PDB file of C-alpha atoms and ligand atoms in Angstrom:
ATOM      1  CA  VAL A   1      95.009  12.312 306.871  1.00 98.00           C
ATOM      2  CA  LYS A   2      98.436  13.852 306.779  1.00 98.00           C
ATOM      3  CA  ILE A   3     100.060  16.159 309.301  1.00 98.00           C
ATOM      4  CA  THR A   4     103.325  17.990 308.758  1.00 98.00           C
ATOM      5  CA  TYR A   5     105.532  18.986 311.673  1.00 98.00           C
ATOM      6  CA  ILE A   6     108.165  21.605 311.047  1.00 98.00           C
ATOM      7  CA  ALA A   7     110.962  21.665 313.605  1.00 97.00           C
ATOM      8  CA  ALA A   8     112.605  24.873 314.820  1.00 95.00           C
ATOM      9  CA  ASP A   9     115.569  24.157 312.538  1.00 95.00           C
ATOM     10  CA  GLY A  10     113.277  23.899 309.513  1.00 96.00           C
ATOM     11  CA  THR A  11     113.270  20.119 309.151  1.00 96.00           C
ATOM     12  CA  ASP A  12     109.832  18.882 308.212  1.00 97.00           C
ATOM     13  CA  THR A  13     108.269  15.517 308.848  1.00 98.00           C
ATOM     14  CA  THR A  14     104.978  14.464 307.310  1.00 98.00           C
ATOM     15  CA  VAL A  15     103.103  11.581 308.876  1.00 98.00           C
ATOM     16  CA  GLU A  16      99.868   9.768 308.211  1.00 98.00           C
ATOM     17  CA  THR A  17      97.318   9.528 310.999  1.00 98.00           C
ATOM     18  CA  GLN A  18      93.668   8.758 311.717  1.00 97.00           C
ATOM     19  CA  VAL A  19      90.755  11.076 312.279  1.00 98.00           C
ATOM     20  CA  GLY A  20      90.009  11.185 316.025  1.00 97.00           C
ATOM     21  CA  ASN A  21      93.648  11.054 317.021  1.00 98.00           C
ATOM     22  CA  ASN A  22      95.295  14.244 318.278  1.00 98.00           C
ATOM     23  CA  VAL A  23      98.336  16.151 317.095  1.00 98.00           C
ATOM     24  CA  MET A  24     100.417  15.302 320.187  1.00 98.00           C
ATOM     25  CA  HIS A  25      99.822  11.515 320.045  1.00 98.00           C
ATOM     26  CA  THR A  26     100.461  11.458 316.328  1.00 98.00           C
ATOM     27  CA  ALA A  27     103.868  13.055 316.877  1.00 98.00           C
ATOM     28  CA  LEU A  28     104.766  10.610 319.657  1.00 98.00           C
ATOM     29  CA  SER A  29     103.701   7.510 317.785  1.00 97.00           C
ATOM     30  CA  ASN A  30     105.745   8.606 314.783  1.00 98.00           C
ATOM     31  CA  ASN A  31     108.825   9.618 316.761  1.00 97.00           C
ATOM     32  CA  VAL A  32     108.593  13.238 315.726  1.00 97.00           C
ATOM     33  CA  ALA A  33     111.118  15.083 317.868  1.00 94.00           C
ATOM     34  CA  GLY A  34     109.988  18.322 319.472  1.00 95.00           C
ATOM     35  CA  ILE A  35     106.775  17.182 321.123  1.00 97.00           C
ATOM     36  CA  VAL A  36     107.090  15.604 324.548  1.00 97.00           C
ATOM     37  CA  GLY A  37     103.522  15.256 325.840  1.00 97.00           C
ATOM     38  CA  GLU A  38     104.557  14.531 329.405  1.00 97.00           C
ATOM     39  CA  CYS A  39     101.052  14.405 330.863  1.00 97.00           C
ATOM     40  CA  GLY A  40      99.639  12.189 328.139  1.00 98.00           C
ATOM     41  CA  GLY A  41      97.168  14.757 326.918  1.00 97.00           C
ATOM     42  CA  ALA A  42      95.534  15.781 330.189  1.00 97.00           C
ATOM     43  CA  MET A  43      96.368  19.467 329.724  1.00 96.00           C
ATOM     44  CA  MET A  44      98.601  19.275 332.782  1.00 97.00           C
ATOM     45  CA  CYS A  45     101.934  20.060 331.201  1.00 96.00           C
ATOM     46  CA  ALA A  46     102.922  22.308 328.338  1.00 97.00           C
ATOM     47  CA  THR A  47     105.423  20.034 326.661  1.00 98.00           C
ATOM     48  CA  CYS A  48     103.198  19.483 323.672  1.00 98.00           C
ATOM     49  CA  HIS A  49     103.201  23.176 322.745  1.00 98.00           C
ATOM     50  CA  CYS A  50     103.129  23.893 319.025  1.00 98.00           C
ATOM     51  CA  TYR A  51     102.418  26.805 316.697  1.00 98.00           C
ATOM     52  CA  VAL A  52      99.681  26.214 314.190  1.00 98.00           C
ATOM     53  CA  ASP A  53     100.676  27.372 310.719  1.00 98.00           C
ATOM     54  CA  GLU A  54      98.990  30.714 309.903  1.00 97.00           C
ATOM     55  CA  ALA A  55      97.183  29.166 306.950  1.00 98.00           C
ATOM     56  CA  TRP A  56      95.549  26.636 309.273  1.00 98.00           C
ATOM     57  CA  ALA A  57      94.847  28.813 312.283  1.00 97.00           C
ATOM     58  CA  ASP A  58      91.174  29.357 311.418  1.00 97.00           C
ATOM     59  CA  LYS A  59      90.455  25.708 310.748  1.00 97.00           C
ATOM     60  CA  VAL A  60      92.132  24.540 313.918  1.00 98.00           C
ATOM     61  CA  GLY A  61      90.372  27.156 315.998  1.00 95.00           C
ATOM     62  CA  ALA A  62      91.221  28.962 319.164  1.00 93.00           C
ATOM     63  CA  GLN A  63      92.592  27.746 322.443  1.00 95.00           C
ATOM     64  CA  ILE A  64      90.036  26.089 324.666  1.00 95.00           C
ATOM     65  CA  ASP A  65      89.286  26.943 328.293  1.00 94.00           C
ATOM     66  CA  GLY A  66      92.292  26.456 330.506  1.00 95.00           C
ATOM     67  CA  GLU A  67      94.688  25.992 327.654  1.00 96.00           C
ATOM     68  CA  GLU A  68      95.938  29.535 327.780  1.00 94.00           C
ATOM     69  CA  ASP A  69      96.861  29.213 331.459  1.00 95.00           C
ATOM     70  CA  MET A  70      98.782  26.038 330.782  1.00 96.00           C
ATOM     71  CA  LEU A  71     100.567  27.600 327.834  1.00 96.00           C
ATOM     72  CA  GLU A  72     101.988  30.191 330.196  1.00 95.00           C
ATOM     73  CA  CYS A  73     104.093  27.358 331.594  1.00 95.00           C
ATOM     74  CA  ALA A  74     105.495  26.463 328.186  1.00 96.00           C
ATOM     75  CA  ALA A  75     109.233  26.779 327.758  1.00 96.00           C
ATOM     76  CA  ALA A  76     109.110  28.636 324.459  1.00 96.00           C
ATOM     77  CA  ASP A  77     107.535  31.980 323.551  1.00 95.00           C
ATOM     78  CA  ILE A  78     103.788  32.063 323.250  1.00 95.00           C
ATOM     79  CA  ARG A  79     102.373  33.377 320.005  1.00 96.00           C
ATOM     80  CA  PRO A  80      98.791  33.992 318.887  1.00 95.00           C
ATOM     81  CA  THR A  81      98.877  30.632 317.093  1.00 97.00           C
ATOM     82  CA  SER A  82     100.185  28.697 320.094  1.00 97.00           C
ATOM     83  CA  ARG A  83      98.231  25.572 320.981  1.00 98.00           C
ATOM     84  CA  LEU A  84      98.677  22.513 323.127  1.00 98.00           C
ATOM     85  CA  SER A  85      98.923  19.869 320.448  1.00 98.00           C
ATOM     86  CA  CYS A  86      97.116  17.304 322.598  1.00 98.00           C
ATOM     87  CA  GLN A  87      94.044  19.530 322.382  1.00 98.00           C
ATOM     88  CA  ILE A  88      94.008  19.583 318.596  1.00 98.00           C
ATOM     89  CA  LYS A  89      91.770  16.745 317.572  1.00 97.00           C
ATOM     90  CA  ILE A  90      92.251  15.521 314.039  1.00 98.00           C
ATOM     91  CA  THR A  91      89.229  15.893 311.810  1.00 98.00           C
ATOM     92  CA  PRO A  92      88.931  15.246 308.059  1.00 98.00           C
ATOM     93  CA  GLU A  93      89.134  19.024 307.525  1.00 97.00           C
ATOM     94  CA  LEU A  94      92.617  19.034 309.010  1.00 98.00           C
ATOM     95  CA  ASP A  95      94.094  16.822 306.291  1.00 98.00           C
ATOM     96  CA  GLY A  96      97.373  18.486 305.341  1.00 98.00           C
ATOM     97  CA  LEU A  97      97.683  20.426 308.594  1.00 98.00           C
ATOM     98  CA  VAL A  98     101.031  22.103 309.226  1.00 98.00           C
ATOM     99  CA  VAL A  99     102.296  22.820 312.733  1.00 98.00           C
ATOM    100  CA  HIS A 100     105.574  24.391 313.762  1.00 98.00           C
ATOM    101  CA  LEU A 101     107.471  23.152 316.775  1.00 98.00           C
ATOM    102  CA  PRO A 102     109.182  25.346 319.340  1.00 97.00           C
ATOM    103  CA  GLU A 103     112.907  25.117 319.870  1.00 94.00           C
ATOM    104  CA  SER A 104     112.527  23.436 323.223  1.00 93.00           C
ATOM    105  CA  GLN A 105     109.806  22.014 325.470  1.00 95.00           C
ATOM    106  CA  GLU A 106     111.936  21.966 328.601  1.00 83.00           C
TER     107      GLU A 106
HETATM  108 FE1  FES B 201     100.400  17.687 328.430  1.00 65.54          FE
HETATM  109 FE2  FES B 201      99.364  18.374 326.093  1.00 65.54          FE
HETATM  110  S1  FES B 201     100.427  16.604 326.609  1.00 65.54           S
HETATM  111  S2  FES B 201      99.248  19.420 327.971  1.00 65.54           S
END
């Protein structure tokens, strides 16, 4: 499946990944700048913050328990489509997913 990451400056990167992976790991293993993933996906940091593209928001679904609290620690503004990318598990339905990256994770 393919995932497209759009950086704050508009640069987009499309990468190929496997079902079962998550959006944070996929970015790290493909050297996509803009996702840090400091805690390795344990929902203990907010450096994997991303904004799900409006067109995909329904398919990706809402934040899970605890995610909202963690997102409050994110460096960038929180929007209704904000998610921790480590909590977005890749399913076949998410082929073509587009996520936008915040300007900074620090
Ligand atoms: Fe730390 Fe997602 S990688 S919360």
